[in-house]
Amino acid sequence: MKRSLQDKLAILADAAKYDASCASSGTTRRDSRAGGIGSAGGSGICHAYTPDGRCVSLLKILMTNFCIYDCAYCINRVSSGVERARFSPEEVVSLTLEFYRRNYIEGLFLSSGIIRSPDDTMADMVRIARMLRIDHGFKGYIHLKTIPEASAELIEQAGLFADRLSVNIELPQDASTRKLAPQKKPETIRAAMAGVRLSREASRERSHTGKRSARFAPAGQSTQMIVGADAASDRDILTTSARLYSGYDLKRVYYSAFSPIPDASTALPLIKPPLMREHRLYQADWLMRFYGFEVEEIAGVAPSGNLDLTLDPKLAWALANRAQFPVDVNKASREMLLRIPGFGTRTVTRILAARRSGPVRYGDLLRIGALMGKAAPFVVLPDWRPGALTDSQALRDKFAPPPEQLSLF
Amino acid sequence: MIRVTLPPLGFVQIWRDAARLLASHDTPPESVIWSRDAAADLFGGGDPLPERDGPARVTAPASFQRLVETVLCHRDPQAPSWLYQALHRHQRDLRALFNPADPLTRRLEELAKPVRREIHKMHAFVRFRELPAAGPRRSFGAWFEPEHAILEAATPFFAKRFADMDWMIATPQGVARFDGRLTFHPPAPRPDLPEDASEALWGTYFANIFNPARLAVKAMQSEMPRKYWSNLPETRLIPEMLAGADARVAAMRAAMPTDTPARAQRILNRQAPQMDLQRPQTLAEAQHQAAACRRCGLCEAATQTVWGEGPPDAPLMIVGEAPGDAEDLSGRPFVGPAGQLLREELARAEIGPTWLTNAVKHFKFTPRGKRRLHQNPTRGEISHCRWWLDLEREMVRPKLTVALGASAAFALTGSAAPLTPRRGRIEPATDGGPVLLTWHPSRILRLPTPDQPAARAELAADLATAREVLARIEAG
C-alpha cells in the first residue's frame, strides 16, 4: 500500500521530534532580491510553538525512519516495531518550498535513519540540499544532521549547501555510547566534528589571490546529548560539553531530556523526562559560554556533581562562594559584574554604560532591568548595603521554593 | 500651542521633519501637542508649524533615529511627544540619551521593546494563503492584526524574503502590497482568502512534531500569545493535542515492547564487527586496531588515535611525545607548529625517508574556554601506549631512532633521568636498537625568544648526527 504524503509527513515528523535543535540563527545574510526565494541571517524566527513549549522554526523531518542501527534510546532503531516511511528527495524539496512560501518555516532541518549504508544515506541528503540551493535558488536556512560514518567528501559537499551541520554525540560518556548504541563509535563521531571544524577554518582563509572560497557551514556546527538515559552526572555532562566547545568550535550543545518513546527498548527505563535538569544544564552551559565560568566552578558546588534543581546555577555558585561578595557595582570589573546573580549580559553592558554618567544607584539598577530580588544580597551601592544579609544562614531559604509534598509522578 | 498631527501611514517622515523644524527654533516640548487622531484636530486647533528652519543646528545620533522609527509605531499617544522631549534635551545635554538608567531614555526603550517584539512576531506569524494568479508569478495573501502601527516597519522583511512572488498583507491599519515593489495603501475590509491545501499538511506537521511527554503550556503561551491565535491555522489543533497528551504517554508506558521484526537480526548480524583479538601482523592492521584503543583513559577526551606515518621501510624513526591540538583534529602526526619546525629541520638536514610517530597516540588536554591546553602524559599512560610503539618498531624496523624530549626518551629507553645531560647521545632502546636523544621542537617554541636559536641549533646538530650515524650503519 502506498502511503500519502500526509501519512508520511505524520510518521517522519513524529520520528524527528526527539531532536532538540531547531535554531536558524547566525548564518550569512542573504535574500531573494537578486533571484530565487528566501532570506536568512541574523537571529532566527520561531514561527510557531507547540504545547511542549518548544518552537517550530524549521521543517524538522527525517528523510526516512528506516534504520540499520540499533540505538536503545532511539525510536527508529532497527529492532523497534514502529511504522516506517520514506520521503523521496523531491517530496522533501516540495514540502520545504511550499511551507516556506506560506511563511510557516525558516527552512529545513533534515535528519535521517541510516538505510543501506551511511554513504548512500548521506548522498541522498546532500542531493536534497543541492536541489533546494541550486535548482530552486533557495536562500533560507538548511541544517543537515550528518551521518558520522559517511565519507569526508560527502560531508565536504554537505557543508557547501547547508548553513549548519551537526553530528549528535548522543551520550555524555563513551562507555554509554558503546553500550546503548553499539553500531556507533564515539571516536568516529568526534573525528567527524573535527573534520567539520577544519573545513570551516579552511573555508575562512583567503587563497593567495585574496579570494575566499565558498563558506562551509556558515552557521557552524552543533550537537545533542541525551540527558538521563545513562548514569552520567551533570559534571560528566558539562565536562563533555566543555571538551566539545573547546575542541570543535561548536555553536551549541543541545541537551535533550530522555523522553519515553513508544515501543521502548527494554534496555532503558520509561522515566518522566527530567525537564528541570535539562533546563539547569542549559543555564550552566550558558554560564560557561557567556559568563566565563569553568565546569568545576559550576558543577563543584555540590559534592554529587549534580546541579541544584531548586536554584539556578549562578545563584547556587554565589551562595557557595559568599566570600567574593558583596560586590561594589560602581567599581567592579565586567567579569565580576557578570558573576552577580540577577545580572545578565545585557544588564552588565547597561551598567557599564550608565557608570559613565555617574554613580549607579538602586533605582537605576531597577530601571536598567536587573533582577534586584536576586542581586540585592550580593551588591553594594551608594544607597544600599546588604549588611549581614550576604552571610546570613537563611539566605538560601529565601531563594529556594518552599518544600513541597513529593508527587507520585 | 503648536499642534502636529501624524497620519496613519508615513508618520515617521512627518514626525522627523516637524521635530527637526521645532528643535531648530528651540521650541520647548510643553508647547507642542502631538496627535495621531485627525478627528481631535476639530476641537484642538492650535498654531501651525513655523515656515522655515530656526537658527539652531539640530543633531541626533543614528541610534536615536532608529529608536524613533521603532517608538513611533507604539500605540501610546504620548510616544511622539516623549521622543521630541528626548531630541530637545539632547541638543543641550548629550549624555542622557546614552545613559540606560536615565528615566526618559528608559521609557523610550520600554516603548521600543514591545514594538520590536511585535515586528518580530509579525515576521513569525503572518500566514500566507495562495490566491489565483493573473500572470506567471504566484500570488499570496495574508491577514494580520497587530496592536501597534508596525505595517511599514515590518513588511520590508517580506519583500526581501518573497521577492519572486506577488503578495499582500492586509491589516486594520493599512495594506502592504508587493509586485516587485512594496507599496502601502489605506485599510480595506478583511479580505476573503481561499482555503489553502498546504494548511492541512502544516497542521499534520504541527500535531506530530509535538512531544506529549513534555507538556509546557505556559512556555508556549508566553511565546505565542493568544491574541495571535485567531489568525494562526495550526492553533485550532492545540486543544485536541493537549487533551490527548496524558493518554498517549500512559499508553506508551503500558504498551508491551513489540516483537523485534525478523529482519532486524539479519541486518544486525551483517553489521556485527569482526572481532580483531589477534595480534596485528601488518602496520595497517595495527593502525586499524589502534583506532579503537582503550588501554588508558585518554581516548575518552581525545578526538582520535594519531598513528605514525611515513614509508614503512624507513631506516629512521622519529618519536615525539604525543599529538597536540592540530594533530588530534587532523589525525596526522607533526602537523602543528612544533611539527612544522621539525619538518623544516628535517628538510634542512637532508635526512632521507623517515617514519614519524609519537610515544603516546592520544592528545591529552584540559579545556579552557575556547582552547585546549596541552598536558604531559603520565608515565602510566606512556607505558600503556608502549604496546603500540613496540609493534610499530617491530614492523618498521628502523636502523636508528630519534627520541624528541623526555617522554619519548622514557618510552624508548625506560629511563626517566633528566634529558639535559643525555641530549645528543645515543642510548640503547629497551628492544636493543640505538636511540639518539634530542629536544622536542615544542620545547624550543616555549623558550623565551632569545634562547630559541641556540636550542634550535642543537636540534639541527643532533639531526645532522643522526644522518651521519645512519650513513655509517648503512655502510655496514
Short mmCIF file of N, CA, C and O in Angstrom, two decimals, chain A residues 6 9-10 13-14 17 31-32 38-39 44-53 58-60 68-69 78-79 98-104 106 174 178 183 187 190-191 194 243 246-248 259 261-263 270 273 275 278 350 354 357 367, chain B residues 99-101 106 123-128 130 138 157 160-165 196 198-202 204-206 208-211 213-214 216 223-224 234 241 252-253 257-258 261 267-268 271 294 299-303 329 367 369 371-372:
data_model
loop_
_atom_site.label_atom_id
_atom_site.label_comp_id
_atom_site.label_asym_id
_atom_site.label_seq_id
_atom_site.Cartn_x
_atom_site.Cartn_y
_atom_site.Cartn_z
N GLN A 6 0.69 13.04 3.29
CA GLN A 6 0.26 13.41 4.64
C GLN A 6 0.62 12.33 5.66
O GLN A 6 1.12 12.65 6.74
N LEU A 9 4.35 12.41 6.20
CA LEU A 9 4.74 13.58 6.99
C LEU A 9 4.46 13.32 8.47
O LEU A 9 5.27 13.66 9.34
N ALA A 10 3.30 12.69 8.75
CA ALA A 10 2.96 12.39 10.15
C ALA A 10 4.02 11.48 10.77
O ALA A 10 4.52 11.73 11.87
N ALA A 13 7.68 13.32 10.83
CA ALA A 13 7.79 14.44 11.76
C ALA A 13 7.81 13.87 13.18
O ALA A 13 8.59 14.30 14.03
N ASP A 14 6.94 12.90 13.42
CA ASP A 14 6.89 12.26 14.73
C ASP A 14 8.27 11.68 15.08
O ASP A 14 8.74 11.81 16.21
N LYS A 17 10.93 14.36 16.34
CA LYS A 17 10.64 15.29 17.43
C LYS A 17 11.57 15.17 18.63
O LYS A 17 11.54 16.00 19.52
N ASP A 31 19.34 37.34 0.71
CA ASP A 31 17.91 37.45 0.45
C ASP A 31 17.64 37.26 -1.03
O ASP A 31 18.56 37.03 -1.81
N SER A 32 16.36 37.33 -1.40
CA SER A 32 15.96 36.90 -2.74
C SER A 32 15.85 38.06 -3.72
O SER A 32 15.31 37.90 -4.80
N GLY A 38 13.60 33.39 -0.60
CA GLY A 38 14.03 33.21 0.78
C GLY A 38 15.07 34.20 1.23
O GLY A 38 15.67 34.91 0.43
N SER A 39 15.26 34.22 2.55
CA SER A 39 16.28 35.06 3.14
C SER A 39 16.74 34.40 4.42
O SER A 39 16.07 33.51 4.95
N GLY A 44 17.27 33.90 14.22
CA GLY A 44 16.24 33.11 13.55
C GLY A 44 14.85 33.50 14.02
O GLY A 44 14.69 34.27 14.96
N ILE A 45 13.85 32.96 13.38
CA ILE A 45 12.47 33.26 13.73
C ILE A 45 11.76 31.96 14.08
O ILE A 45 11.86 30.98 13.34
N CYS A 46 11.06 31.98 15.21
CA CYS A 46 10.26 30.82 15.58
C CYS A 46 8.85 31.07 15.06
O CYS A 46 8.20 32.01 15.51
N HIS A 47 8.37 30.26 14.16
CA HIS A 47 7.09 30.54 13.51
C HIS A 47 5.90 30.00 14.27
O HIS A 47 4.78 30.39 14.01
N ALA A 48 6.12 29.06 15.17
CA ALA A 48 5.01 28.54 15.97
C ALA A 48 5.60 27.89 17.20
O ALA A 48 6.82 27.67 17.28
N TYR A 49 4.75 27.61 18.17
CA TYR A 49 5.17 26.91 19.38
C TYR A 49 4.19 25.78 19.61
O TYR A 49 2.99 25.97 19.47
N THR A 50 4.70 24.62 19.98
CA THR A 50 3.79 23.51 20.25
C THR A 50 3.55 23.45 21.76
O THR A 50 4.27 24.10 22.53
N PRO A 51 2.54 22.70 22.20
CA PRO A 51 2.23 22.68 23.64
C PRO A 51 3.35 22.10 24.50
O PRO A 51 3.25 22.12 25.72
N ASP A 52 4.43 21.62 23.91
CA ASP A 52 5.57 21.21 24.75
C ASP A 52 6.51 22.40 24.96
O ASP A 52 7.61 22.24 25.50
N GLY A 53 6.06 23.59 24.54
CA GLY A 53 6.83 24.81 24.83
C GLY A 53 7.99 25.02 23.87
O GLY A 53 8.74 25.97 24.00
N LEU A 58 12.12 25.42 11.95
CA LEU A 58 12.47 24.71 10.72
C LEU A 58 11.51 23.54 10.51
O LEU A 58 10.93 23.04 11.47
N LEU A 59 11.36 23.14 9.26
CA LEU A 59 10.67 21.90 8.98
C LEU A 59 11.63 20.79 9.38
O LEU A 59 12.63 20.55 8.71
N LYS A 60 11.34 20.16 10.54
CA LYS A 60 12.27 19.18 11.09
C LYS A 60 11.71 17.80 10.80
O LYS A 60 10.71 17.39 11.42
N ILE A 68 19.35 0.92 9.98
CA ILE A 68 20.02 -0.37 10.20
C ILE A 68 20.73 -0.41 11.55
O ILE A 68 21.28 -1.42 11.93
N TYR A 69 20.73 0.71 12.28
CA TYR A 69 21.38 0.73 13.58
C TYR A 69 20.38 0.35 14.68
O TYR A 69 19.17 0.43 14.48
N VAL A 78 16.51 -0.42 14.56
CA VAL A 78 16.08 -1.49 13.67
C VAL A 78 15.15 -2.47 14.38
O VAL A 78 14.23 -3.03 13.78
N SER A 79 15.34 -2.63 15.70
CA SER A 79 14.53 -3.63 16.41
C SER A 79 13.19 -3.08 16.88
O SER A 79 12.44 -3.80 17.53
N GLU A 98 6.99 24.83 -0.31
CA GLU A 98 5.60 25.26 -0.15
C GLU A 98 5.34 25.77 1.28
O GLU A 98 4.62 26.75 1.46
N PHE A 99 5.92 25.14 2.27
CA PHE A 99 5.78 25.64 3.65
C PHE A 99 6.47 27.00 3.77
O PHE A 99 5.98 27.91 4.43
N TYR A 100 7.61 27.12 3.13
CA TYR A 100 8.37 28.37 3.23
C TYR A 100 7.59 29.52 2.62
O TYR A 100 7.50 30.60 3.21
N ARG A 101 7.00 29.28 1.43
CA ARG A 101 6.26 30.35 0.76
C ARG A 101 5.08 30.84 1.58
O ARG A 101 4.62 31.96 1.42
N ARG A 102 4.54 29.99 2.43
CA ARG A 102 3.40 30.40 3.25
C ARG A 102 3.84 30.97 4.60
O ARG A 102 3.05 31.21 5.47
N ASN A 103 5.16 31.14 4.74
CA ASN A 103 5.75 31.71 5.96
C ASN A 103 5.53 30.86 7.20
O ASN A 103 5.34 31.36 8.29
N TYR A 104 5.54 29.51 7.02
CA TYR A 104 5.41 28.62 8.18
C TYR A 104 6.77 28.34 8.80
O TYR A 104 6.85 27.92 9.95
N GLU A 106 11.46 28.69 8.57
CA GLU A 106 12.67 29.39 8.15
C GLU A 106 13.53 28.53 7.22
O GLU A 106 14.53 29.02 6.69
N ASP A 174 31.66 7.82 26.60
CA ASP A 174 31.89 6.82 25.56
C ASP A 174 31.35 5.45 25.95
O ASP A 174 30.80 4.73 25.12
N ARG A 178 28.89 3.05 23.73
CA ARG A 178 29.23 1.69 23.29
C ARG A 178 28.16 0.70 23.72
O ARG A 178 27.87 -0.25 23.02
N GLN A 183 26.39 0.26 17.27
CA GLN A 183 26.94 0.46 15.92
C GLN A 183 27.64 1.81 15.78
O GLN A 183 28.26 2.08 14.77
N GLU A 187 34.67 7.65 18.73
CA GLU A 187 35.82 8.29 18.08
C GLU A 187 35.46 8.71 16.65
O GLU A 187 35.97 9.72 16.16
N ARG A 190 33.54 12.02 16.98
CA ARG A 190 34.44 13.15 17.25
C ARG A 190 35.28 13.49 16.03
O ARG A 190 35.52 14.67 15.74
N ALA A 191 35.72 12.47 15.31
CA ALA A 191 36.53 12.74 14.11
C ALA A 191 35.69 13.51 13.08
O ALA A 191 36.20 14.41 12.41
N ALA A 194 35.67 17.05 14.17
CA ALA A 194 36.96 17.68 13.91
C ALA A 194 37.08 18.03 12.43
O ALA A 194 37.56 19.10 12.07
N ARG A 243 34.66 20.04 26.57
CA ARG A 243 35.59 19.47 25.59
C ARG A 243 35.10 19.68 24.17
O ARG A 243 35.88 19.96 23.27
N SER A 246 35.57 23.40 23.22
CA SER A 246 36.96 23.81 23.01
C SER A 246 37.58 23.07 21.83
O SER A 246 38.41 23.61 21.12
N GLY A 247 37.16 21.83 21.60
CA GLY A 247 37.79 21.04 20.56
C GLY A 247 37.25 21.31 19.17
O GLY A 247 38.01 21.35 18.20
N TYR A 248 35.96 21.54 19.05
CA TYR A 248 35.37 21.56 17.71
C TYR A 248 34.66 22.87 17.41
O TYR A 248 33.95 22.97 16.42
N SER A 259 13.29 11.02 26.92
CA SER A 259 11.84 11.06 26.94
C SER A 259 11.33 9.68 26.57
O SER A 259 11.92 9.00 25.74
N ILE A 261 9.68 6.76 24.76
CA ILE A 261 9.35 6.61 23.36
C ILE A 261 8.42 5.43 23.21
O ILE A 261 8.46 4.50 24.01
N PRO A 262 7.56 5.45 22.21
CA PRO A 262 6.70 4.29 22.01
C PRO A 262 7.58 3.09 21.69
O PRO A 262 8.63 3.24 21.08
N ASP A 263 7.14 1.93 22.09
CA ASP A 263 7.86 0.70 21.82
C ASP A 263 9.32 0.80 22.29
O ASP A 263 10.25 0.58 21.54
N LEU A 270 11.41 3.68 31.39
CA LEU A 270 10.45 4.67 30.89
C LEU A 270 10.23 5.72 31.96
O LEU A 270 9.33 5.63 32.77
N PRO A 273 10.51 12.61 31.53
CA PRO A 273 11.73 13.32 31.11
C PRO A 273 12.18 14.33 32.15
O PRO A 273 11.36 15.10 32.66
N LEU A 275 12.93 17.33 32.87
CA LEU A 275 12.93 18.63 32.20
C LEU A 275 13.67 19.70 33.00
O LEU A 275 14.34 20.56 32.44
N GLU A 278 17.35 19.29 32.55
CA GLU A 278 17.70 19.79 31.22
C GLU A 278 17.82 21.32 31.25
O GLU A 278 18.79 21.89 30.75
N ARG A 350 24.64 47.52 30.20
CA ARG A 350 23.95 48.76 30.54
C ARG A 350 24.57 49.42 31.77
O ARG A 350 24.69 50.65 31.83
N ALA A 354 25.96 53.11 32.01
CA ALA A 354 25.40 54.07 32.98
C ALA A 354 26.49 54.64 33.89
O ALA A 354 26.41 55.78 34.32
N SER A 357 27.93 58.02 33.27
CA SER A 357 27.16 59.22 33.59
C SER A 357 27.09 59.49 35.09
O SER A 357 26.33 60.33 35.53
N ARG A 367 15.66 50.25 36.93
CA ARG A 367 15.28 50.75 35.62
C ARG A 367 16.02 50.02 34.50
O ARG A 367 15.47 49.76 33.44
N ASN B 99 22.63 57.15 28.46
CA ASN B 99 22.62 56.55 29.80
C ASN B 99 21.38 55.67 29.96
O ASN B 99 20.27 56.18 30.07
N PRO B 100 21.57 54.35 29.97
CA PRO B 100 20.40 53.47 30.02
C PRO B 100 19.61 53.60 31.33
O PRO B 100 18.48 53.12 31.41
N ALA B 101 20.18 54.25 32.34
CA ALA B 101 19.45 54.41 33.60
C ALA B 101 18.65 55.71 33.64
O ALA B 101 17.87 55.93 34.55
N ARG B 106 15.04 55.42 29.38
CA ARG B 106 14.49 54.13 29.77
C ARG B 106 13.06 53.96 29.27
O ARG B 106 12.68 52.91 28.78
N HIS B 123 6.74 38.95 11.65
CA HIS B 123 7.57 38.16 10.75
C HIS B 123 7.31 36.67 10.96
O HIS B 123 7.37 35.89 10.02
N ALA B 124 7.02 36.30 12.19
CA ALA B 124 6.82 34.89 12.51
C ALA B 124 5.41 34.40 12.17
O ALA B 124 5.24 33.30 11.67
N PHE B 125 4.41 35.20 12.47
CA PHE B 125 3.04 34.68 12.50
C PHE B 125 2.18 35.05 11.30
O PHE B 125 1.02 34.66 11.23
N VAL B 126 2.68 35.83 10.35
CA VAL B 126 1.91 36.02 9.12
C VAL B 126 1.80 34.67 8.44
O VAL B 126 2.78 33.92 8.36
N ARG B 127 0.59 34.31 8.02
CA ARG B 127 0.41 33.04 7.30
C ARG B 127 -0.19 33.35 5.94
O ARG B 127 -1.32 33.84 5.85
N PHE B 128 0.57 33.07 4.89
CA PHE B 128 0.07 33.34 3.54
C PHE B 128 -0.81 32.21 3.06
O PHE B 128 -0.57 31.04 3.36
N GLU B 130 -2.45 30.88 -0.76
CA GLU B 130 -2.25 31.12 -2.18
C GLU B 130 -3.53 31.65 -2.83
O GLU B 130 -4.62 31.17 -2.55
N ARG B 138 3.42 33.58 -8.87
CA ARG B 138 2.41 33.08 -7.95
C ARG B 138 1.99 34.22 -7.03
O ARG B 138 2.73 35.18 -6.81
N PHE B 157 10.92 43.30 5.36
CA PHE B 157 11.44 41.95 5.58
C PHE B 157 10.85 40.95 4.58
O PHE B 157 11.56 40.14 3.98
N LYS B 160 12.16 41.26 0.98
CA LYS B 160 13.44 40.61 0.72
C LYS B 160 13.28 39.10 0.64
O LYS B 160 14.00 38.44 -0.09
N ARG B 161 12.39 38.58 1.44
CA ARG B 161 12.25 37.13 1.53
C ARG B 161 11.48 36.55 0.36
O ARG B 161 11.84 35.51 -0.16
N PHE B 162 10.38 37.20 -0.01
CA PHE B 162 9.49 36.60 -1.02
C PHE B 162 9.49 37.44 -2.28
O PHE B 162 8.44 37.90 -2.74
N ALA B 163 10.68 37.66 -2.85
CA ALA B 163 10.79 38.57 -4.00
C ALA B 163 10.23 37.96 -5.28
O ALA B 163 9.87 38.68 -6.19
N ASP B 164 10.14 36.62 -5.36
CA ASP B 164 9.72 36.04 -6.64
C ASP B 164 8.23 35.74 -6.70
O ASP B 164 7.77 35.03 -7.56
N MET B 165 7.46 36.28 -5.73
CA MET B 165 6.01 36.09 -5.79
C MET B 165 5.31 37.40 -5.45
O MET B 165 5.90 38.30 -4.85
N ASP B 196 -6.31 26.85 1.61
CA ASP B 196 -5.02 26.53 1.00
C ASP B 196 -4.66 25.09 1.35
O ASP B 196 -4.66 24.70 2.52
N SER B 198 -1.93 23.50 1.49
CA SER B 198 -0.77 23.27 2.35
C SER B 198 -1.11 23.39 3.82
O SER B 198 -0.36 22.91 4.67
N GLU B 199 -2.23 24.05 4.13
CA GLU B 199 -2.58 24.26 5.52
C GLU B 199 -2.82 22.93 6.25
O GLU B 199 -2.45 22.78 7.41
N ALA B 200 -3.44 21.97 5.57
CA ALA B 200 -3.70 20.67 6.19
C ALA B 200 -2.38 19.94 6.46
O ALA B 200 -2.19 19.34 7.52
N LEU B 201 -1.45 20.03 5.50
CA LEU B 201 -0.13 19.40 5.70
C LEU B 201 0.59 20.05 6.86
O LEU B 201 1.23 19.39 7.68
N TRP B 202 0.50 21.36 6.92
CA TRP B 202 1.14 22.11 8.01
C TRP B 202 0.57 21.68 9.35
O TRP B 202 1.29 21.48 10.33
N THR B 204 -0.73 18.78 10.04
CA THR B 204 -0.21 17.44 10.29
C THR B 204 1.19 17.52 10.90
O THR B 204 1.51 16.83 11.86
N TYR B 205 1.99 18.39 10.32
CA TYR B 205 3.35 18.55 10.83
C TYR B 205 3.32 19.06 12.27
O TYR B 205 3.97 18.51 13.16
N PHE B 206 2.54 20.11 12.51
CA PHE B 206 2.47 20.73 13.83
C PHE B 206 2.02 19.72 14.89
O PHE B 206 2.59 19.65 15.98
N ASN B 208 2.35 16.52 14.84
CA ASN B 208 3.23 15.37 15.02
C ASN B 208 4.63 15.71 15.53
O ASN B 208 5.35 14.83 15.98
N ILE B 209 5.02 16.96 15.44
CA ILE B 209 6.35 17.34 15.92
C ILE B 209 6.31 17.58 17.43
O ILE B 209 7.31 17.80 18.09
N PHE B 210 5.11 17.51 17.99
CA PHE B 210 4.89 17.78 19.41
C PHE B 210 5.10 16.50 20.23
O PHE B 210 4.64 15.44 19.88
N ASN B 211 5.84 16.63 21.34
CA ASN B 211 6.13 15.50 22.20
C ASN B 211 5.20 15.53 23.42
O ASN B 211 5.35 16.39 24.29
N ALA B 213 5.06 13.95 26.04
CA ALA B 213 5.66 13.69 27.35
C ALA B 213 6.28 14.95 27.95
O ALA B 213 6.82 14.92 29.05
N ARG B 214 6.27 16.08 27.21
CA ARG B 214 6.97 17.27 27.69
C ARG B 214 6.05 18.47 27.76
O ARG B 214 6.46 19.57 27.40
N ALA B 216 4.40 21.83 28.26
CA ALA B 216 4.84 23.10 28.87
C ALA B 216 3.97 24.19 28.27
O ALA B 216 4.39 24.96 27.41
N GLU B 223 5.27 32.67 24.45
CA GLU B 223 5.91 32.97 23.17
C GLU B 223 4.91 33.13 22.03
O GLU B 223 5.19 33.78 21.04
N MET B 224 3.75 32.50 22.18
CA MET B 224 2.74 32.58 21.13
C MET B 224 1.43 33.02 21.81
O MET B 224 0.53 32.23 22.00
N GLU B 234 -2.76 26.62 12.73
CA GLU B 234 -2.38 25.44 13.50
C GLU B 234 -2.90 25.47 14.93
O GLU B 234 -3.03 24.42 15.56
N MET B 241 -4.60 18.39 20.97
CA MET B 241 -3.27 17.89 21.31
C MET B 241 -3.10 17.82 22.81
O MET B 241 -2.52 16.86 23.35
N MET B 252 1.97 4.70 26.10
CA MET B 252 3.35 4.32 25.82
C MET B 252 3.93 3.50 26.96
O MET B 252 4.63 2.52 26.76
N ARG B 253 3.60 3.95 28.19
CA ARG B 253 4.11 3.23 29.36
C ARG B 253 3.52 1.83 29.44
O ARG B 253 4.21 0.87 29.77
N PRO B 257 6.66 -4.06 24.94
CA PRO B 257 7.51 -3.94 23.74
C PRO B 257 7.05 -4.95 22.69
O PRO B 257 6.73 -6.08 23.03
N THR B 258 7.01 -4.52 21.46
CA THR B 258 6.59 -5.44 20.41
C THR B 258 7.75 -6.38 20.10
O THR B 258 8.88 -6.14 20.48
N PRO B 261 11.21 -7.14 14.82
CA PRO B 261 10.95 -7.65 13.48
C PRO B 261 12.04 -8.63 13.06
O PRO B 261 13.21 -8.45 13.43
N ILE B 267 19.82 -7.87 9.75
CA ILE B 267 20.54 -6.61 9.46
C ILE B 267 21.67 -6.40 10.46
O ILE B 267 22.78 -6.02 10.10
N LEU B 268 21.37 -6.72 11.73
CA LEU B 268 22.40 -6.51 12.76
C LEU B 268 23.57 -7.47 12.57
O LEU B 268 24.72 -7.08 12.75
N GLN B 271 26.10 -6.31 10.21
CA GLN B 271 26.97 -5.21 10.61
C GLN B 271 27.90 -5.57 11.76
O GLN B 271 28.73 -4.76 12.15
N ARG B 294 41.56 1.43 23.86
CA ARG B 294 41.05 1.96 25.13
C ARG B 294 41.93 1.50 26.28
O ARG B 294 41.45 1.20 27.37
N CYS B 299 41.51 8.18 25.54
CA CYS B 299 40.63 8.09 24.37
C CYS B 299 39.27 8.73 24.63
O CYS B 299 38.59 9.13 23.70
N GLU B 300 38.87 8.88 25.89
CA GLU B 300 37.56 9.46 26.20
C GLU B 300 37.46 10.91 25.74
O GLU B 300 36.41 11.37 25.34
N ALA B 301 38.57 11.64 25.85
CA ALA B 301 38.52 13.07 25.55
C ALA B 301 39.09 13.39 24.19
O ALA B 301 38.64 14.31 23.52
N ALA B 302 40.09 12.63 23.77
CA ALA B 302 40.75 12.94 22.50
C ALA B 302 39.83 12.63 21.34
O ALA B 302 38.88 11.86 21.47
N THR B 303 40.11 13.27 20.19
CA THR B 303 39.28 13.03 19.01
C THR B 303 39.53 11.64 18.45
O THR B 303 38.62 10.87 18.24
N LEU B 329 43.03 16.94 15.71
CA LEU B 329 41.92 17.25 14.81
C LEU B 329 42.11 16.59 13.45
O LEU B 329 41.16 16.09 12.86
N PRO B 367 40.26 21.56 28.83
CA PRO B 367 39.60 22.65 28.12
C PRO B 367 39.66 23.94 28.94
O PRO B 367 39.51 23.91 30.17
N GLY B 369 37.89 27.52 28.19
CA GLY B 369 37.11 28.35 27.27
C GLY B 369 37.13 27.75 25.88
O GLY B 369 36.71 26.62 25.69
N ARG B 371 39.86 27.12 24.12
CA ARG B 371 41.12 26.47 23.80
C ARG B 371 41.28 25.16 24.55
O ARG B 371 40.61 24.92 25.55
N ARG B 372 42.22 24.37 24.06
CA ARG B 372 42.57 23.13 24.77
C ARG B 372 44.03 23.24 25.17
O ARG B 372 44.90 23.40 24.31
#
